[in-house]
Short mmCIF file of C-alpha atoms in Angstrom, two decimals:
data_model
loop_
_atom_site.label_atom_id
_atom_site.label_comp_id
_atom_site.label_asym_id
_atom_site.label_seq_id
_atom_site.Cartn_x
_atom_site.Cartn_y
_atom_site.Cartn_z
CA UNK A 1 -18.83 -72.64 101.62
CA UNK A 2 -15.08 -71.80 102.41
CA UNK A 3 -13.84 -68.35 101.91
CA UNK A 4 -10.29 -68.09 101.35
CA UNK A 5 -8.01 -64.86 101.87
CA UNK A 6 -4.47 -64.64 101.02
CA UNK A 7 -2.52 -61.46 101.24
CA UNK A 8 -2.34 -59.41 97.91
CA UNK A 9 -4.48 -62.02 96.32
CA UNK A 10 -7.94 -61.94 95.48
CA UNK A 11 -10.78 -63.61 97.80
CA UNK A 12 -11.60 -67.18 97.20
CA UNK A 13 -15.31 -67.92 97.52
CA UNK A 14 -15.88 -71.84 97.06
CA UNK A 15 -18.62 -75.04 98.10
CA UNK A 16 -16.75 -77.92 99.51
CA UNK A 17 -18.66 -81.11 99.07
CA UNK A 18 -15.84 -83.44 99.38
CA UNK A 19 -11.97 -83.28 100.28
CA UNK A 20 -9.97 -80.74 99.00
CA UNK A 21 -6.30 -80.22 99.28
CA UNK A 22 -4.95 -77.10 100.04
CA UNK A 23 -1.35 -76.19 99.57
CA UNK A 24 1.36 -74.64 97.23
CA UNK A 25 1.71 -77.40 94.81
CA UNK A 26 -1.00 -79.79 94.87
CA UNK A 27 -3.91 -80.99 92.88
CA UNK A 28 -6.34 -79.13 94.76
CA UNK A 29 -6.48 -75.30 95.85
CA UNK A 30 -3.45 -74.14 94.93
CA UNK A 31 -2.07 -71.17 97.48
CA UNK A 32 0.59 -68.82 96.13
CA UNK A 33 1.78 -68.27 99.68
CA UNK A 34 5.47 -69.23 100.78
CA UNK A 35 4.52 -69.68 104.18
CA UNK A 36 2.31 -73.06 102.97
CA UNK A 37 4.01 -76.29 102.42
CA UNK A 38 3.59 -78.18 99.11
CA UNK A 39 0.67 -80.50 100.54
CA UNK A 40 -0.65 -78.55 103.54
CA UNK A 41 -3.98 -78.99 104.56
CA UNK A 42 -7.27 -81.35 103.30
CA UNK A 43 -10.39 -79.44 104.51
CA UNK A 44 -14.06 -81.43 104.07
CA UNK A 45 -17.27 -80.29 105.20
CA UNK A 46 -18.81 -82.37 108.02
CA UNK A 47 -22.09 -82.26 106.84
CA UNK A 48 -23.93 -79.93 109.04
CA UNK A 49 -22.58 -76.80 107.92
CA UNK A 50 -18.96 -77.00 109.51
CA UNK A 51 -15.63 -78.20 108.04
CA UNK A 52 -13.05 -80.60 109.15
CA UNK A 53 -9.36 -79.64 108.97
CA UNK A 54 -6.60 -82.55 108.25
CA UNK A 55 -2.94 -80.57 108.25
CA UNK A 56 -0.88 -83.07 106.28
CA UNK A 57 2.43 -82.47 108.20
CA UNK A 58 2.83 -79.00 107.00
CA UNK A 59 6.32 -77.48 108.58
CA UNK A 60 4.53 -74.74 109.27
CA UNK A 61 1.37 -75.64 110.87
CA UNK A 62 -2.13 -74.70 110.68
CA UNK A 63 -3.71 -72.51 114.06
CA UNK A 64 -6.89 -72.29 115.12
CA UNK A 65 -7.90 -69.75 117.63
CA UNK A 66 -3.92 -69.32 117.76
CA UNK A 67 -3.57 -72.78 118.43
CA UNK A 68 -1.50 -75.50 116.04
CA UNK A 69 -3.78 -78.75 115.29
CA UNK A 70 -2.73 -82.01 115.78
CA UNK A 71 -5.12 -83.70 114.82
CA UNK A 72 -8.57 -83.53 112.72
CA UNK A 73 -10.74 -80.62 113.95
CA UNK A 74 -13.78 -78.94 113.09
CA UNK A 75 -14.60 -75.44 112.56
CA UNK A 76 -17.91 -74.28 112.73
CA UNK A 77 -19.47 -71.68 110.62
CA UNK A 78 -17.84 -68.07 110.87
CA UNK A 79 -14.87 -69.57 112.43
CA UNK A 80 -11.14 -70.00 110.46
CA UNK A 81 -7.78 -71.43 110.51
CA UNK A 82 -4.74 -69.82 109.93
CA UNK A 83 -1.98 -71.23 107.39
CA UNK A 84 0.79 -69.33 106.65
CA UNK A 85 -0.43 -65.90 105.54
CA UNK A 86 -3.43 -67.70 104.21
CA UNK A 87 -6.86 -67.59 106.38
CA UNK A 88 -9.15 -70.29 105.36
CA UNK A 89 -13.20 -68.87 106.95
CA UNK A 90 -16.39 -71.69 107.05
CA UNK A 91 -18.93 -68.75 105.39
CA UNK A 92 -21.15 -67.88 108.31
CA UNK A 93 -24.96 -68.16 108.03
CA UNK A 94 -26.58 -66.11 106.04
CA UNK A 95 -23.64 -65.19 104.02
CA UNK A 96 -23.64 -65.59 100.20
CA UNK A 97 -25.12 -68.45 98.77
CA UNK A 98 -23.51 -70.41 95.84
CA UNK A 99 -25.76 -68.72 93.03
CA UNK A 100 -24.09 -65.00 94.72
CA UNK A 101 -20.53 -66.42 94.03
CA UNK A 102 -18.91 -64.38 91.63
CA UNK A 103 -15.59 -66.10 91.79
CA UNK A 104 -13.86 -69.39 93.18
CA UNK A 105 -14.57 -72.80 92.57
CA UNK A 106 -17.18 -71.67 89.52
CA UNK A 107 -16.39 -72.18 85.83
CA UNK A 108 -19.54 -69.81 84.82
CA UNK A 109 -21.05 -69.81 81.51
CA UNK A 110 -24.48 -69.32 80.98
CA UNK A 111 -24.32 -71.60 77.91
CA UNK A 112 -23.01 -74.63 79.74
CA UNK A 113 -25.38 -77.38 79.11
CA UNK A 114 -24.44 -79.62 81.81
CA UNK A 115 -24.05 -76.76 84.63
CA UNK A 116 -21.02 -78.08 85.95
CA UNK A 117 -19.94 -75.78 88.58
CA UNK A 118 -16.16 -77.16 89.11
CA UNK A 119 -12.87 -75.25 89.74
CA UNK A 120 -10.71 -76.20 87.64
CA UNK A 121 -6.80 -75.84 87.68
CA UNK A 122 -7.08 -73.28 84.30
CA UNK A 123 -9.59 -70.87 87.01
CA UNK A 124 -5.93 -71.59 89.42
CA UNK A 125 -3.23 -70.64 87.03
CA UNK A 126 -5.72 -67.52 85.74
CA UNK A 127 -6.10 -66.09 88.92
CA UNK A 128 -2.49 -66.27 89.75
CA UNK A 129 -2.29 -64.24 86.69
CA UNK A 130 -4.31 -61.24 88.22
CA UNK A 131 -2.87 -62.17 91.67
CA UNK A 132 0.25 -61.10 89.99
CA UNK A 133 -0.92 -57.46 89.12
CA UNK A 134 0.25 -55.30 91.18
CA UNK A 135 0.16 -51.46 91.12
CA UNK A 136 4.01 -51.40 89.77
CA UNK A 137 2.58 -53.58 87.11
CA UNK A 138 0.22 -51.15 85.59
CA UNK A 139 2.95 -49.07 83.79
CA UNK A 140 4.86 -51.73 82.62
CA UNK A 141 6.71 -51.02 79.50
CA UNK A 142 8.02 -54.69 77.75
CA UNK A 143 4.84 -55.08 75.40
CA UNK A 144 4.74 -58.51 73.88
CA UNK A 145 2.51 -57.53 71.41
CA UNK A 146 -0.26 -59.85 69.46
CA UNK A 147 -0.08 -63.69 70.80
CA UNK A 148 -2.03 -66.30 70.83
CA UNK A 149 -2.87 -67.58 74.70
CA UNK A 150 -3.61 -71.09 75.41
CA UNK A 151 -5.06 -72.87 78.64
CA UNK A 152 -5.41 -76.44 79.46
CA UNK A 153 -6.16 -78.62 81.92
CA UNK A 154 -6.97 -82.42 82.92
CA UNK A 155 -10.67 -83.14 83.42
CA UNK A 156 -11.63 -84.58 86.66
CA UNK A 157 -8.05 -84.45 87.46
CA UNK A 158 -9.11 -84.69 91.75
CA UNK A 159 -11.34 -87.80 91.27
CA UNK A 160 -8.82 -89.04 89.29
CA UNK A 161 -5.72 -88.60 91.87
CA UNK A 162 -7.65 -89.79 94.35
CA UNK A 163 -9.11 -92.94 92.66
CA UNK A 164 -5.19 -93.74 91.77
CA UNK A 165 -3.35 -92.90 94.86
CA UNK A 166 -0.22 -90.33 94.48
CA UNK A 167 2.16 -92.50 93.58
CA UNK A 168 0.28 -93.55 90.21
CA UNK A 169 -0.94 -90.05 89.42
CA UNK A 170 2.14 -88.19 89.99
CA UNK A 171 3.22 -90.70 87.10
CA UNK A 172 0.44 -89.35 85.37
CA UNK A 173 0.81 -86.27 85.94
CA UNK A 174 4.63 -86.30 84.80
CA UNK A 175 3.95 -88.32 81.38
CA UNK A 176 1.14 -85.75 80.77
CA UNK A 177 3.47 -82.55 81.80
CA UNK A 178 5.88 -84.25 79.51
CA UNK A 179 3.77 -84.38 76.38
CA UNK A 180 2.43 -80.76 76.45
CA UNK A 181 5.61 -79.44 77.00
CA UNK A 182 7.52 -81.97 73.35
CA UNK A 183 4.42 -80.42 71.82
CA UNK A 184 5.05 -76.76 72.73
CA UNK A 185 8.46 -77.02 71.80
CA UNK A 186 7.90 -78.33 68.52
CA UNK A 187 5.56 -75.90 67.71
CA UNK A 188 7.93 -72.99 68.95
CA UNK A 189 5.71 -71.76 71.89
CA UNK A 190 6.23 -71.41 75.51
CA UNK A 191 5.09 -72.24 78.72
CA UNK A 192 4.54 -68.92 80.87
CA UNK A 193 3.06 -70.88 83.85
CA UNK A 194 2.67 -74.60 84.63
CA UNK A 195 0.34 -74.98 88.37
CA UNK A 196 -1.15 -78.67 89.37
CA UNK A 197 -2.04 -80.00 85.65
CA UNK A 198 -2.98 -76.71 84.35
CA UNK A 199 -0.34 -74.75 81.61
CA UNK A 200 -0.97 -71.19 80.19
CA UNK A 201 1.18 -71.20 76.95
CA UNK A 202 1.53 -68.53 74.74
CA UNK A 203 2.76 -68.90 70.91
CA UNK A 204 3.46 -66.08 68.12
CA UNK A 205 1.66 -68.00 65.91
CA UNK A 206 -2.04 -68.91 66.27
CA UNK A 207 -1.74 -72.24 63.87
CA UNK A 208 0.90 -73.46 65.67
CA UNK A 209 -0.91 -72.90 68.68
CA UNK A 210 -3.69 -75.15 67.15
CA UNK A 211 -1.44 -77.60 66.01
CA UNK A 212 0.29 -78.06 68.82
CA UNK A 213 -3.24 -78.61 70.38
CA UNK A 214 -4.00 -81.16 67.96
CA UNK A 215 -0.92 -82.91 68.40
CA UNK A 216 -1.66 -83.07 72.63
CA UNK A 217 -5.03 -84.56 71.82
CA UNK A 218 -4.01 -87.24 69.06
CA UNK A 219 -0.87 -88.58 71.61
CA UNK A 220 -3.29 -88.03 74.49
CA UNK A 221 -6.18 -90.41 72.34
CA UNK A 222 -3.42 -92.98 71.15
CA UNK A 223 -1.93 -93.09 74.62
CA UNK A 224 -5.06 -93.90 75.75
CA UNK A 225 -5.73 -96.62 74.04
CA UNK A 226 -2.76 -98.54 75.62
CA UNK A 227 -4.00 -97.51 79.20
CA UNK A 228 -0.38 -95.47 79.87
CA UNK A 229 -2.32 -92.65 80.73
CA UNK A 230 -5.36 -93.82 82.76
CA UNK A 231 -7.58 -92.13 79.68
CA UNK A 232 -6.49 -88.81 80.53
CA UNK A 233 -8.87 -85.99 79.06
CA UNK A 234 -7.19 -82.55 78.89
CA UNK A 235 -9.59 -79.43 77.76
CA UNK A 236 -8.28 -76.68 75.49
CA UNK A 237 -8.82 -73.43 75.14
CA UNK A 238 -7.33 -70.51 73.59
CA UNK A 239 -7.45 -67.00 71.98
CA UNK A 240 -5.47 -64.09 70.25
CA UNK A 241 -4.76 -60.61 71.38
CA UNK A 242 -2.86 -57.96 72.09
CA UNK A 243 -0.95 -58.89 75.97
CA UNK A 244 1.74 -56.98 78.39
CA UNK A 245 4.40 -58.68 79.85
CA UNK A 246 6.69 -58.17 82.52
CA UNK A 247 10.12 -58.56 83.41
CA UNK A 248 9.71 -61.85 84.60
CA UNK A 249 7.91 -63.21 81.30
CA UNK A 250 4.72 -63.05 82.67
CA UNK A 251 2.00 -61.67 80.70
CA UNK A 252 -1.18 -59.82 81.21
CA UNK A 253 -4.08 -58.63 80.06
CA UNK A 254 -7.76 -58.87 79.08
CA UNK A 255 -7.59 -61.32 76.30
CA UNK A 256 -5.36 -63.60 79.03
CA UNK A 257 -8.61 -64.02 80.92
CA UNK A 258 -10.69 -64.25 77.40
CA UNK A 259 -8.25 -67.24 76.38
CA UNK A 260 -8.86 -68.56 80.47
CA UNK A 261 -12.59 -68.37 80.12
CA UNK A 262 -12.81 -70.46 76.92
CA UNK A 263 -10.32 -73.05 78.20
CA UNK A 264 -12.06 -73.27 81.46
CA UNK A 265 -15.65 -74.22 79.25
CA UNK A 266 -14.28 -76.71 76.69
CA UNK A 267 -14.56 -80.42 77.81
CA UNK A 268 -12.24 -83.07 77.82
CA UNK A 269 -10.89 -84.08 75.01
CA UNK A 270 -11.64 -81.14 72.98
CA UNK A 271 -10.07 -77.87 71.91
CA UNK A 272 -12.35 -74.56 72.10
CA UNK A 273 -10.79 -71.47 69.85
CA UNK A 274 -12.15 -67.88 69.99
CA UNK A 275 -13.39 -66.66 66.33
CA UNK A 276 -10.66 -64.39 65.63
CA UNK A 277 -8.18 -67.79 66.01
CA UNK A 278 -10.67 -69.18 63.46
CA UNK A 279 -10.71 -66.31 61.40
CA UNK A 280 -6.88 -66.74 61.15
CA UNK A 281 -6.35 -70.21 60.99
CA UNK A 282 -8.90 -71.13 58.88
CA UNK A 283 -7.47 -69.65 55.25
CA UNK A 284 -5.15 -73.38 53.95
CA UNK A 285 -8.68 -75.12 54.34
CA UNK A 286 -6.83 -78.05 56.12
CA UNK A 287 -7.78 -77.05 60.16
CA UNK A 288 -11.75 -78.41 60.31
CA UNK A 289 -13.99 -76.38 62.95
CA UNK A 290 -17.50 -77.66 64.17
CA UNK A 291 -20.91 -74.81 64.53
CA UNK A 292 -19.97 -71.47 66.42
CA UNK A 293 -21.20 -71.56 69.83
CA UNK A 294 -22.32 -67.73 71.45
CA UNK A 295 -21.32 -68.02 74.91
CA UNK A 296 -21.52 -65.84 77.69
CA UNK A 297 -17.92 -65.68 79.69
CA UNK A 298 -17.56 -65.06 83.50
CA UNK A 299 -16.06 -61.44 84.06
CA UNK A 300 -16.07 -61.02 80.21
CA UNK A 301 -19.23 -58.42 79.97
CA UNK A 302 -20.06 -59.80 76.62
CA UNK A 303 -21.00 -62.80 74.26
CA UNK A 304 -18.02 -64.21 72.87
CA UNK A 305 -18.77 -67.29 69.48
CA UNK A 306 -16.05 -69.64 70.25
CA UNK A 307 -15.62 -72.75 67.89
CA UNK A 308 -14.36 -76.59 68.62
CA UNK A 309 -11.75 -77.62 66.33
CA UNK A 310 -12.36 -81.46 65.22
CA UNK A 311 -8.76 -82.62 65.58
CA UNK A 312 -9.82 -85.95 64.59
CA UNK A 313 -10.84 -84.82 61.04
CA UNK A 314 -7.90 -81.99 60.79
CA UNK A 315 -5.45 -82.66 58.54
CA UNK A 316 -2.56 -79.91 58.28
CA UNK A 317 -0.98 -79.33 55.46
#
C-alpha cells in the first residue's frame, strides 16, 4: 500500500499490485500538482512489501532521501519519494490494511457483486472536485441551481493502454474524448472537467442527460463492431440535485459525489441513474429502465435505489 500526500489535497490511500503511472495527465494516478510532469513516475511493488520507482524523464525529478533517481530504485516500507510537492510513502508495517481504507484506489459499494476494488478515473476527477474546496469556497455565491451531474469513464482503461502501447491508445483515447464531447453538445450540456478518460458533465436537463448517454453507448457499440475503438466500454453514471458553482465553472456539492458514486459502480457498457432521474425521465414512456437496485454508496451515509437504463431497448420519442 502507497500513501499519497499532496498539498491542499486529500490523502491517497491505495494497493499497488502492478504498475501504475503517476503524473499530471496520465492514465494512471492523476496528481493535480504543477510541480509533476505530464508522465512522471511508474511505481510497482517488488513483491516483498517494498516498491520500485521508474521516473519517466520528469523535468523535475523525483528525490529520495533528498537525492534525484536515475535509475529504478526501491523503497522499503515507511520510506518515500518526493515529486514535486507530492510525497509518495510505501505504508509501513502495521499500518492500515486494505479493508481500513476509506478512500483511494476503492470504488466501495457494499452491493457490488463482483467486489472489484479498482480506482477508477470517475474516483480521480471526483476527488479533484473536493480537492478544489477550499475555505474561500464555502461562501460562494454563483448558485447553479438544480442539474443533472454525469460521470463516465472507460473500463479497464490501464490494462487496456498498456496491452496497446501509447501510441494506439492515445488514438483511442482521442476518438473516445471526441464522441462524448459531439454527444454533449448535441444534447446542450457541458463538460465541467475532462481528467485521463474520465468527464464530469453537467446538463439542465435530466433527459438530455440520458440521451446523450444513450447516444455514447449506441456509437460506442456500433464502433465496436468495426474494431475502431478496440471495444471500448465506458460506465455511466449520473444524478440530479441542487449544486454550487464557482467562478471558474466548477461546481460542488453533495449530489456531485452522489452522481460520482453511482458512475463509479455501473459497469461497462451500461448507464446507472439515481431514482429521482428516473422519476423525471420516465413520464413519455419511451426511456426503458431495468429492476431498482438499493445500494450502499462510499461516503454517502445512506442507501441510495439507482436504476440501469436499457439503451438498447430505449427508444426516444
Amino acid at each position: 500500500m502507497i500513501v499519497v500526500r499532496t498539498h491542499g489535497r486529500q490523502v491517497l490511500r491505495l494497493m499497488v499490485d502492478e504498475p501504475l503511472e503517476i503524473g499530471r495527465e496520465c492514465d494512471g494516478l492523476v496528481i493535480a500538482d504543477a510541480r509533476v510532469s505530464r508522465r512522471h513516475l511508474v511505481v510497482d511493488a517488488d513483491g516483498r512489501g517494498g516498491l520500485k520507482l521508474t521516473d519517466l524523464g520528469s523535468s523535475n525529478g523525483t528525490f529520495v532521501g533528498g537525492e534525484q533517481i536515475t535509475a529504478t530504485t526501491t523503497l522499503a516500507a515507511g520510506e518515500s519519494a518526493t515529486l514535486g510537492d507530492t510525497t509518495v510513502q510505501v505504508a509501513a508495517v502495521g499500518g492500515p490494511s486494505p479493508a481500513d481504507v476509506g478512500t483511494g484506489n476503492r470504488t466501495s459499494i457494499d452491493s457490488r457483486p463482483d467486489g472489484e476494488l479498482l480506482r477508477t478515473s470517475i474516483d480521480v476527477v471526483a476527488e479533484s472536485i473536493v480537492g478544489d474546496i477550499t475555505p474561500e469556497l464555502v461562501g460562494v455565491e454563483d448558485e447553479a441551481g438544480t442539474l443533472t451531474i454525469v460521470f463516465s469513464d472507460i473500463e479497464d482503461s490501464t490494462v487496456r493502454a498498456m496491452r496497446l502501447g501509447d501510441r494506439q491508445w492515445l488514438d483511442v483515447l482521442t476518438d473516445h474524448n471526441r464522441l462524448v464531447e459531439t454527444h454533449v453538445r448535441a444534447h446542450h450540456g457541458r463538460i465541467v472537467k475532462n481528467q485521463g478518460d474520465g468527464f464530469m458533465l453537467s446538463f439542465r436537463s435530466a433527459r438530455q442527460a440520458v440521451l446523450a448517454s444513450i447516444g455514447i453507448q449506441r456509437d460506442l457499440h456500433r464502433l465496436a463492431a468495426g474494431d475502431t475503438t478496440e471495444g471500448v466500454r465506458v460506465r455511466i453514471g449520473m444524478h440530479t440535485g441542487e449544486v454550487l458553482m464557482d467562478g471558474d465553472g466548477d461546481i460542488f456539492g453533495k449530489h456531485v459525489m452522489i452522481a460520482a458514486r453511482v458512475g463509479a459502480i455501473a459497469r461497462g457498457g451500461s448507464i446507472l441513474v439515481t431514482s429521482l432521474v428516473k422519476q423525471i425521465t420516465e413520464p413519455r414512456a419511451d426511456l426503458v429502465f431495468r429492476e431498482p437496485v438499493d445500494a450502499e454508496l462510499k461516503g454517502i451515509g445512506h442507501v441510495v435505489t439507482v436504476y440501469e437504463v436499457d439503451w438498447e431497448q430505449s427508444v426516444p420519442a
